[in-house]
């Protein structure tokens, strides 16, 4: 049971229980714990377990079997809570804390609303079913409210939440507040892996072999594309039919546009080399409104020589930045990203949590105006720079929600500390078999 759930019932001793007096309970019930001059019986703890199971069903939508199983797991904790509640009641009685009839009536009405009990007759039937009268129930609520007043009087003044506490909670839990993630303006310099002559020949040989197979049976285009993609762990959609409008085609690389503009239905292109590998296109259908095509790619398998060349270039660019050269100028001169190079590597503004995890990890700790070490990816090295960072402010409603959470946490801490002090000055004796041992995984196997 989560601590927050336990707190919801910490001031409810037992809303529906037997009307037996303590003397009768001591005769017929097994006593499992002594608390100063009072006792806790097994039947009382059983009822607490059932009450908690009932709440799990009604409030948290557990099934009956799930609720009972979960409640049984918390039997020891429920016993501990019951002991603490009894000590709180004893302290409230000692301090002669007063509760009015109006307060009792308001509590009962709230209880009936919570459990959706429509009439007084239904309420009485519910009480009578478990042997409890309205008078006995009101007496129990009176004790509960006395305890609540004691707790609120002792603990409530200590539940102070400072602005720094709110900000700390926000920072630590920002990932759970996606609308409050930082927005960062980024620039980058991209140093691409460039294939050597040997790398190009290997890819060209593979493409020519694929084309030979396709040209002998054009229906095999998709199957060949998928086989190549599988071999290189590429997109599983390779070879699938792509349907696009003439306007959407404009978003494709220029090399593809030139080829698609010339290909007729059923024709297969010659190999098209782009930075990531060699592509082949086949047009399946074309009209004035739509172009349908398939494509395959044989990626470059960069040799160690190609990787080392990119690594050395990335280190050289990083060294230029270290000496104070302007990032925008260096990006325009050396970046291999054709889309951003002329803009000095400007990538625009992004929500931090929406970035690729590796990019986010790199830029998250960068201060404004600072740049990263070269970051290696499958296509080359990236150097990132944070140009601007904006943190959305919390709304008043969000602040109140955080205050509520922090006050709840403080309440749990203070309640435990206060009842710990009562335990230190109380006589508590719990029978060894008060809580049956839960079966372990090993015992279940045996």
Short mmCIF file of C-alpha atoms in Angstrom, two decimals:
data_model
loop_
_atom_site.label_atom_id
_atom_site.label_comp_id
_atom_site.label_asym_id
_atom_site.label_seq_id
_atom_site.Cartn_x
_atom_site.Cartn_y
_atom_site.Cartn_z
CA UNK A 1 0.00 0.00 0.00
CA UNK A 2 1.30 3.39 -0.93
CA UNK A 3 1.86 5.84 1.96
CA UNK A 4 -0.55 8.33 0.38
CA UNK A 5 -3.30 5.72 0.35
CA UNK A 6 -2.64 4.84 3.97
CA UNK A 7 -2.95 8.49 4.96
CA UNK A 8 -6.43 8.59 3.45
CA UNK A 9 -7.57 6.17 6.14
CA UNK A 10 -5.33 7.13 9.02
CA UNK A 11 -8.16 9.06 10.74
CA UNK A 12 -10.86 6.48 9.98
CA UNK A 13 -10.67 3.84 12.70
CA UNK A 14 -13.42 1.62 11.33
CA UNK A 15 -16.55 3.08 9.82
CA UNK A 16 -18.49 -0.17 9.67
CA UNK A 17 -17.74 -2.70 12.38
CA UNK A 18 -19.26 -4.84 15.11
CA UNK A 19 -21.15 -3.26 18.01
CA UNK A 20 -19.60 -5.70 20.49
CA UNK A 21 -18.31 -4.07 23.64
CA UNK A 22 -14.67 -4.47 24.57
CA UNK A 23 -15.57 -6.85 27.39
CA UNK A 24 -17.41 -9.23 25.07
CA UNK A 25 -14.59 -8.94 22.49
CA UNK A 26 -12.06 -9.93 25.12
CA UNK A 27 -14.04 -13.06 25.90
CA UNK A 28 -14.69 -14.26 22.36
CA UNK A 29 -11.94 -12.59 20.28
CA UNK A 30 -8.27 -13.39 20.34
CA UNK A 31 -6.27 -10.47 21.68
CA UNK A 32 -3.33 -9.76 19.38
CA UNK A 33 -2.01 -6.52 20.88
CA UNK A 34 -2.12 -4.52 24.13
CA UNK A 35 -2.07 -0.72 23.89
CA UNK A 36 -1.83 0.83 27.40
CA UNK A 37 -5.17 -0.13 29.03
CA UNK A 38 -6.85 -1.14 25.77
CA UNK A 39 -6.52 -4.09 23.40
CA UNK A 40 -6.73 -4.90 19.70
CA UNK A 41 -8.47 -8.14 18.78
CA UNK A 42 -7.96 -10.28 15.73
CA UNK A 43 -11.52 -9.57 14.66
CA UNK A 44 -10.91 -5.82 14.78
CA UNK A 45 -7.78 -6.15 12.62
CA UNK A 46 -9.66 -8.45 10.23
CA UNK A 47 -12.30 -5.75 9.86
CA UNK A 48 -9.62 -3.14 9.16
CA UNK A 49 -8.21 -5.36 6.42
CA UNK A 50 -11.70 -5.83 4.93
CA UNK A 51 -12.38 -2.09 5.15
CA UNK A 52 -9.17 -1.33 3.30
CA UNK A 53 -10.01 -3.95 0.66
CA UNK A 54 -13.43 -2.31 0.29
CA UNK A 55 -11.78 1.08 -0.31
CA UNK A 56 -9.46 -0.43 -2.92
CA UNK A 57 -12.51 -1.75 -4.75
CA UNK A 58 -14.61 1.40 -4.49
CA UNK A 59 -11.95 4.06 -5.01
CA UNK A 60 -9.12 2.38 -6.91
CA UNK A 61 -11.23 -0.10 -8.93
CA UNK A 62 -9.50 -3.28 -7.76
CA UNK A 63 -11.36 -6.54 -8.28
CA UNK A 64 -12.57 -8.22 -5.10
CA UNK A 65 -9.82 -10.85 -5.14
CA UNK A 66 -7.10 -8.29 -5.98
CA UNK A 67 -8.30 -5.99 -3.19
CA UNK A 68 -8.30 -8.74 -0.56
CA UNK A 69 -4.85 -9.94 -1.63
CA UNK A 70 -3.39 -6.43 -1.52
CA UNK A 71 -5.05 -5.64 1.82
CA UNK A 72 -3.65 -8.84 3.38
CA UNK A 73 -0.16 -7.74 2.36
CA UNK A 74 -0.67 -4.60 4.45
CA UNK A 75 -1.97 -6.35 7.59
CA UNK A 76 1.16 -5.52 9.62
CA UNK A 77 1.08 -1.88 8.54
CA UNK A 78 -2.64 -1.63 9.28
CA UNK A 79 -1.97 -2.98 12.77
CA UNK A 80 0.74 -0.38 13.30
CA UNK A 81 -1.62 2.36 12.10
CA UNK A 82 -4.37 1.12 14.41
CA UNK A 83 -2.00 1.29 17.40
CA UNK A 84 -0.99 4.83 16.54
CA UNK A 85 -4.63 5.86 16.07
CA UNK A 86 -5.52 4.48 19.50
CA UNK A 87 -2.71 6.50 21.08
CA UNK A 88 -3.92 9.61 19.26
CA UNK A 89 -7.45 9.05 20.57
CA UNK A 90 -6.14 8.56 24.09
CA UNK A 91 -4.23 11.85 23.82
CA UNK A 92 -7.33 13.61 22.44
CA UNK A 93 -9.44 12.36 25.36
CA UNK A 94 -6.79 13.47 27.83
CA UNK A 95 -6.75 16.94 26.29
CA UNK A 96 -10.60 17.00 26.31
CA UNK A 97 -10.87 18.01 22.66
CA UNK A 98 -14.49 18.92 21.82
CA UNK A 99 -16.54 17.88 18.76
CA UNK A 100 -19.98 19.36 18.06
CA UNK A 101 -23.08 17.54 16.80
CA UNK A 102 -22.97 19.66 13.64
CA UNK A 103 -19.46 18.46 12.88
CA UNK A 104 -20.51 14.85 13.33
CA UNK A 105 -23.52 15.32 11.05
CA UNK A 106 -21.38 16.96 8.35
CA UNK A 107 -18.92 14.06 8.49
CA UNK A 108 -21.73 11.50 8.15
CA UNK A 109 -23.24 13.32 5.17
CA UNK A 110 -19.85 13.43 3.43
CA UNK A 111 -19.39 9.74 4.12
CA UNK A 112 -22.79 8.90 2.61
CA UNK A 113 -22.02 11.01 -0.44
CA UNK A 114 -18.64 9.34 -0.92
CA UNK A 115 -20.18 5.86 -0.87
CA UNK A 116 -23.25 7.02 -2.84
CA UNK A 117 -25.77 6.01 -0.15
CA UNK A 118 -29.03 7.66 -1.35
CA UNK A 119 -31.25 7.59 1.77
CA UNK A 120 -31.12 7.41 5.56
CA UNK A 121 -32.88 4.04 5.43
CA UNK A 122 -30.17 2.63 3.16
CA UNK A 123 -27.57 4.00 5.55
CA UNK A 124 -29.22 2.32 8.54
CA UNK A 125 -29.48 -0.98 6.67
CA UNK A 126 -25.78 -0.81 5.86
CA UNK A 127 -24.95 -0.23 9.53
CA UNK A 128 -27.37 -2.85 10.81
CA UNK A 129 -26.03 -5.43 8.39
CA UNK A 130 -22.78 -5.33 10.35
CA UNK A 131 -24.42 -5.04 13.76
CA UNK A 132 -23.83 -1.32 14.22
CA UNK A 133 -26.44 1.20 15.34
CA UNK A 134 -26.58 4.83 14.29
CA UNK A 135 -25.82 5.89 17.87
CA UNK A 136 -22.76 3.66 18.06
CA UNK A 137 -21.62 4.87 14.68
CA UNK A 138 -21.94 8.53 15.77
CA UNK A 139 -19.88 7.79 18.88
CA UNK A 140 -17.18 6.29 16.72
CA UNK A 141 -17.20 9.31 14.39
CA UNK A 142 -16.96 11.60 17.42
CA UNK A 143 -13.75 9.84 18.46
CA UNK A 144 -12.40 10.02 14.92
CA UNK A 145 -13.02 13.74 14.73
CA UNK A 146 -11.42 14.30 18.13
CA UNK A 147 -8.33 12.54 16.81
CA UNK A 148 -8.43 14.57 13.61
CA UNK A 149 -8.59 17.83 15.56
CA UNK A 150 -5.64 16.77 17.67
CA UNK A 151 -3.58 15.90 14.61
CA UNK A 152 -4.50 19.07 12.77
CA UNK A 153 -3.76 21.24 15.78
CA UNK A 154 -0.36 19.65 16.34
CA UNK A 155 0.77 19.14 12.76
CA UNK A 156 -1.00 21.63 10.49
CA UNK A 157 1.04 24.67 11.64
CA UNK A 158 4.21 22.83 10.62
CA UNK A 159 3.13 22.21 7.03
CA UNK A 160 4.83 25.28 5.58
CA UNK A 161 5.88 25.10 1.91
CA UNK A 162 8.39 27.67 0.67
CA UNK A 163 8.82 28.90 -2.90
CA UNK A 164 12.22 27.20 -2.99
CA UNK A 165 10.51 23.89 -2.11
CA UNK A 166 8.11 24.32 -5.04
CA UNK A 167 10.96 25.08 -7.45
CA UNK A 168 13.00 22.11 -6.20
CA UNK A 169 10.04 19.76 -6.68
CA UNK A 170 9.51 21.18 -10.17
CA UNK A 171 13.14 20.64 -11.15
CA UNK A 172 13.20 17.09 -9.80
CA UNK A 173 9.94 16.08 -11.49
CA UNK A 174 10.13 18.04 -14.72
CA UNK A 175 10.13 14.88 -16.86
CA UNK A 176 6.62 14.17 -15.59
CA UNK A 177 5.50 17.65 -16.68
CA UNK A 178 6.07 17.58 -20.47
CA UNK A 179 4.40 20.95 -21.03
CA UNK A 180 6.96 22.47 -18.66
CA UNK A 181 10.07 21.14 -20.37
CA UNK A 182 12.77 23.62 -21.34
CA UNK A 183 12.74 24.92 -24.89
CA UNK A 184 16.23 25.19 -26.34
CA UNK A 185 17.47 26.96 -29.45
CA UNK A 186 20.28 24.89 -30.97
CA UNK A 187 22.96 25.14 -33.62
CA UNK A 188 25.21 22.36 -34.80
CA UNK A 189 28.17 21.48 -36.97
CA UNK A 190 27.93 18.13 -38.72
CA UNK A 191 31.02 16.21 -39.84
CA UNK A 192 29.80 13.35 -42.03
CA UNK A 193 31.45 10.00 -42.49
CA UNK A 194 32.56 10.02 -46.13
CA UNK A 195 33.11 6.70 -47.90
CA UNK A 196 36.48 5.86 -49.33
CA UNK A 197 36.83 4.59 -52.88
CA UNK A 198 36.82 1.04 -51.50
CA UNK A 199 33.63 1.74 -49.52
CA UNK A 200 31.92 3.05 -52.66
CA UNK A 201 32.99 0.05 -54.75
CA UNK A 202 31.63 -2.38 -52.15
CA UNK A 203 28.25 -0.63 -52.09
CA UNK A 204 28.15 -0.35 -55.91
CA UNK A 205 28.86 -4.07 -56.29
CA UNK A 206 25.99 -4.89 -53.93
CA UNK A 207 23.61 -2.55 -55.80
CA UNK A 208 24.54 -4.01 -59.21
CA UNK A 209 23.94 -7.52 -57.88
CA UNK A 210 20.50 -6.43 -56.58
CA UNK A 211 19.66 -4.76 -59.90
CA UNK A 212 20.60 -7.87 -61.83
CA UNK A 213 18.18 -9.90 -59.73
CA UNK A 214 15.39 -7.28 -60.03
CA UNK A 215 15.72 -6.82 -63.77
CA UNK A 216 15.32 -10.56 -64.28
CA UNK A 217 12.06 -10.39 -62.29
CA UNK A 218 10.70 -6.90 -61.57
CA UNK A 219 8.15 -8.30 -59.09
CA UNK A 220 11.06 -9.05 -56.74
CA UNK A 221 11.91 -5.36 -56.10
CA UNK A 222 10.25 -5.23 -52.68
CA UNK A 223 11.62 -8.60 -51.58
CA UNK A 224 15.18 -7.66 -52.55
CA UNK A 225 14.86 -4.25 -50.85
CA UNK A 226 13.63 -5.91 -47.66
CA UNK A 227 16.40 -8.49 -47.69
CA UNK A 228 19.05 -5.77 -48.00
CA UNK A 229 17.38 -3.70 -45.26
CA UNK A 230 17.28 -6.71 -42.95
CA UNK A 231 20.95 -7.42 -43.55
CA UNK A 232 21.90 -3.88 -42.54
CA UNK A 233 19.26 -3.43 -39.77
CA UNK A 234 17.49 -0.69 -41.72
CA UNK A 235 13.86 0.44 -41.79
CA UNK A 236 11.57 -2.56 -42.10
CA UNK A 237 9.42 -0.55 -44.57
CA UNK A 238 12.15 -0.61 -47.22
CA UNK A 239 10.69 -1.52 -50.59
CA UNK A 240 7.15 -0.69 -49.51
CA UNK A 241 4.98 1.39 -51.81
CA UNK A 242 5.33 5.14 -51.26
CA UNK A 243 2.42 7.27 -52.45
CA UNK A 244 2.99 10.99 -52.63
CA UNK A 245 1.59 14.07 -54.32
CA UNK A 246 3.73 16.24 -56.60
CA UNK A 247 3.94 18.88 -53.86
CA UNK A 248 5.06 16.31 -51.26
CA UNK A 249 7.75 15.03 -53.63
CA UNK A 250 9.45 18.40 -53.26
CA UNK A 251 10.50 17.45 -49.72
CA UNK A 252 12.68 14.61 -51.08
CA UNK A 253 16.41 15.08 -51.74
CA UNK A 254 17.21 16.86 -54.99
CA UNK A 255 18.86 13.73 -56.39
CA UNK A 256 15.58 11.84 -56.02
CA UNK A 257 13.54 14.67 -57.57
CA UNK A 258 15.63 14.68 -60.72
CA UNK A 259 15.25 10.92 -61.19
CA UNK A 260 11.52 10.74 -60.35
CA UNK A 261 10.78 13.53 -62.80
CA UNK A 262 12.11 11.39 -65.67
CA UNK A 263 11.04 7.85 -64.77
CA UNK A 264 7.96 6.43 -66.42
CA UNK A 265 5.59 3.89 -64.88
CA UNK A 266 7.37 0.55 -64.39
CA UNK A 267 10.87 1.95 -64.97
CA UNK A 268 13.78 1.40 -62.61
CA UNK A 269 16.40 4.08 -62.03
CA UNK A 270 20.14 3.80 -62.28
CA UNK A 271 21.97 3.80 -58.92
CA UNK A 272 21.72 7.17 -57.10
CA UNK A 273 24.57 7.97 -54.71
CA UNK A 274 23.79 10.18 -51.71
CA UNK A 275 25.74 10.64 -48.45
CA UNK A 276 24.17 7.66 -46.66
CA UNK A 277 24.51 5.12 -49.50
CA UNK A 278 23.31 4.14 -52.95
CA UNK A 279 19.59 4.14 -53.77
CA UNK A 280 17.48 2.65 -56.54
CA UNK A 281 13.92 3.82 -57.35
CA UNK A 282 11.08 2.12 -59.24
CA UNK A 283 7.96 4.09 -60.26
CA UNK A 284 4.81 1.98 -59.91
CA UNK A 285 2.27 4.56 -61.09
CA UNK A 286 2.03 8.25 -61.79
CA UNK A 287 -0.72 10.72 -62.55
CA UNK A 288 -0.97 14.49 -62.35
CA UNK A 289 -2.19 14.11 -58.75
CA UNK A 290 -0.03 11.26 -57.40
CA UNK A 291 3.27 9.44 -57.80
CA UNK A 292 3.69 5.91 -56.41
CA UNK A 293 7.19 4.44 -56.15
CA UNK A 294 9.40 1.99 -54.26
CA UNK A 295 13.04 2.35 -53.32
CA UNK A 296 15.92 0.34 -51.94
CA UNK A 297 19.17 1.43 -50.38
CA UNK A 298 22.55 -0.18 -49.97
CA UNK A 299 24.19 1.84 -47.19
CA UNK A 300 27.86 2.63 -47.13
CA UNK A 301 29.79 0.48 -44.69
CA UNK A 302 32.38 3.00 -43.59
CA UNK A 303 35.87 1.64 -43.19
CA UNK A 304 38.09 2.54 -40.25
CA UNK A 305 39.96 4.85 -42.60
CA UNK A 306 36.75 6.81 -43.28
CA UNK A 307 35.86 6.94 -39.59
CA UNK A 308 39.32 8.16 -38.65
CA UNK A 309 39.23 10.91 -41.27
CA UNK A 310 35.92 12.22 -39.86
CA UNK A 311 37.25 11.96 -36.31
CA UNK A 312 40.31 14.01 -37.15
CA UNK A 313 38.21 16.66 -38.89
CA UNK A 314 35.85 16.86 -35.89
CA UNK A 315 38.80 17.30 -33.52
CA UNK A 316 40.25 20.02 -35.74
CA UNK A 317 36.94 21.92 -35.81
CA UNK A 318 36.61 21.56 -32.04
CA UNK A 319 40.11 23.00 -31.67
CA UNK A 320 39.12 26.02 -33.80
CA UNK A 321 36.19 26.69 -31.47
CA UNK A 322 38.46 26.33 -28.44
CA UNK A 323 40.65 29.14 -29.75
CA UNK A 324 37.60 31.41 -29.88
CA UNK A 325 36.59 31.23 -33.55
CA UNK A 326 32.95 32.14 -34.19
CA UNK A 327 30.63 29.11 -34.22
CA UNK A 328 28.48 30.43 -37.07
CA UNK A 329 31.53 31.12 -39.24
CA UNK A 330 33.01 27.69 -38.58
CA UNK A 331 29.65 26.00 -39.32
CA UNK A 332 29.33 27.82 -42.67
CA UNK A 333 32.83 26.77 -43.65
CA UNK A 334 32.97 23.19 -42.43
CA UNK A 335 29.53 21.68 -41.67
CA UNK A 336 28.38 18.85 -43.97
CA UNK A 337 24.69 19.53 -43.24
CA UNK A 338 23.62 21.24 -46.44
CA UNK A 339 20.25 22.32 -45.00
CA UNK A 340 21.70 24.29 -42.05
CA UNK A 341 25.22 25.16 -43.19
CA UNK A 342 24.33 28.47 -44.84
CA UNK A 343 22.41 29.45 -41.65
CA UNK A 344 25.45 28.88 -39.48
CA UNK A 345 24.14 25.52 -38.30
CA UNK A 346 20.86 26.93 -36.90
CA UNK A 347 18.51 24.06 -35.95
CA UNK A 348 15.72 26.22 -34.53
CA UNK A 349 13.98 25.82 -31.18
CA UNK A 350 13.02 22.44 -29.74
CA UNK A 351 11.33 21.06 -26.63
CA UNK A 352 14.11 19.42 -24.66
CA UNK A 353 12.16 16.27 -23.79
CA UNK A 354 11.21 15.75 -27.46
CA UNK A 355 14.82 15.53 -28.62
CA UNK A 356 16.55 12.29 -29.48
CA UNK A 357 17.77 10.88 -26.12
CA UNK A 358 21.41 11.06 -27.16
CA UNK A 359 21.06 14.69 -28.31
CA UNK A 360 19.15 15.58 -25.15
CA UNK A 361 21.83 14.03 -22.96
CA UNK A 362 24.43 16.11 -24.80
CA UNK A 363 22.72 19.51 -24.69
CA UNK A 364 20.86 19.25 -21.36
CA UNK A 365 23.86 20.25 -19.28
CA UNK A 366 25.18 22.91 -21.69
CA UNK A 367 24.98 26.52 -20.60
CA UNK A 368 23.79 29.18 -23.04
CA UNK A 369 26.52 29.97 -25.56
CA UNK A 370 28.46 26.79 -24.82
CA UNK A 371 29.09 23.94 -27.24
CA UNK A 372 29.60 20.21 -26.83
CA UNK A 373 32.46 17.88 -27.57
CA UNK A 374 32.04 16.00 -30.89
CA UNK A 375 29.29 13.39 -30.51
CA UNK A 376 29.64 10.27 -32.68
CA UNK A 377 26.55 8.82 -34.42
CA UNK A 378 26.02 6.28 -37.17
CA UNK A 379 26.40 8.95 -39.86
CA UNK A 380 29.12 11.19 -38.45
CA UNK A 381 30.05 13.60 -35.65
CA UNK A 382 27.92 16.44 -34.30
CA UNK A 383 28.99 19.46 -32.28
CA UNK A 384 26.00 21.16 -30.61
CA UNK A 385 25.70 24.68 -29.25
CA UNK A 386 22.89 26.05 -27.04
CA UNK A 387 21.94 29.51 -28.28
CA UNK A 388 19.00 30.09 -25.93
CA UNK A 389 17.10 28.24 -23.20
CA UNK A 390 13.63 29.06 -21.89
CA UNK A 391 11.95 27.46 -18.88
CA UNK A 392 8.15 27.88 -18.83
CA UNK A 393 6.83 29.32 -15.59
CA UNK A 394 4.41 27.41 -13.42
CA UNK A 395 0.81 28.60 -13.43
CA UNK A 396 -0.87 29.41 -10.13
CA UNK A 397 -2.95 26.24 -10.43
CA UNK A 398 0.18 24.13 -10.97
CA UNK A 399 1.83 25.74 -7.96
CA UNK A 400 -1.19 24.89 -5.82
CA UNK A 401 -1.06 21.29 -7.01
CA UNK A 402 2.61 21.04 -6.07
CA UNK A 403 1.91 22.68 -2.70
CA UNK A 404 -0.76 20.03 -2.08
CA UNK A 405 1.68 17.23 -2.84
CA UNK A 406 4.42 18.73 -0.64
CA UNK A 407 2.01 19.36 2.23
CA UNK A 408 0.87 15.73 2.00
CA UNK A 409 4.49 14.57 2.18
CA UNK A 410 5.14 16.86 5.15
CA UNK A 411 1.97 15.63 6.83
CA UNK A 412 3.06 12.01 6.57
CA UNK A 413 6.48 12.90 8.00
CA UNK A 414 5.10 14.98 10.90
CA UNK A 415 2.30 12.47 11.66
CA UNK A 416 4.84 9.67 11.92
CA UNK A 417 7.15 11.75 14.11
CA UNK A 418 4.30 12.76 16.46
CA UNK A 419 2.92 9.24 16.83
CA UNK A 420 6.48 7.96 17.31
CA UNK A 421 6.70 10.23 20.36
CA UNK A 422 3.44 8.76 21.69
CA UNK A 423 4.76 5.24 21.14
CA UNK A 424 7.86 6.01 23.19
CA UNK A 425 5.71 6.71 26.28
CA UNK A 426 3.15 3.93 25.79
CA UNK A 427 2.91 0.31 26.85
CA UNK A 428 2.68 -1.74 23.65
CA UNK A 429 2.74 -5.52 23.48
CA UNK A 430 2.08 -7.33 20.21
CA UNK A 431 1.58 -11.08 20.21
CA UNK A 432 4.15 -12.98 18.09
CA UNK A 433 1.43 -14.47 15.86
CA UNK A 434 -0.53 -11.22 15.49
CA UNK A 435 0.31 -11.02 11.81
CA UNK A 436 0.77 -14.31 9.91
CA UNK A 437 3.96 -14.46 7.89
CA UNK A 438 3.35 -13.86 4.18
CA UNK A 439 4.41 -16.79 1.96
CA UNK A 440 7.65 -16.17 0.06
CA UNK A 441 8.40 -17.17 -3.52
CA UNK A 442 10.46 -20.12 -2.24
CA UNK A 443 7.72 -21.37 0.06
CA UNK A 444 5.21 -21.19 -2.79
CA UNK A 445 7.48 -23.31 -4.95
CA UNK A 446 7.76 -25.87 -2.17
#
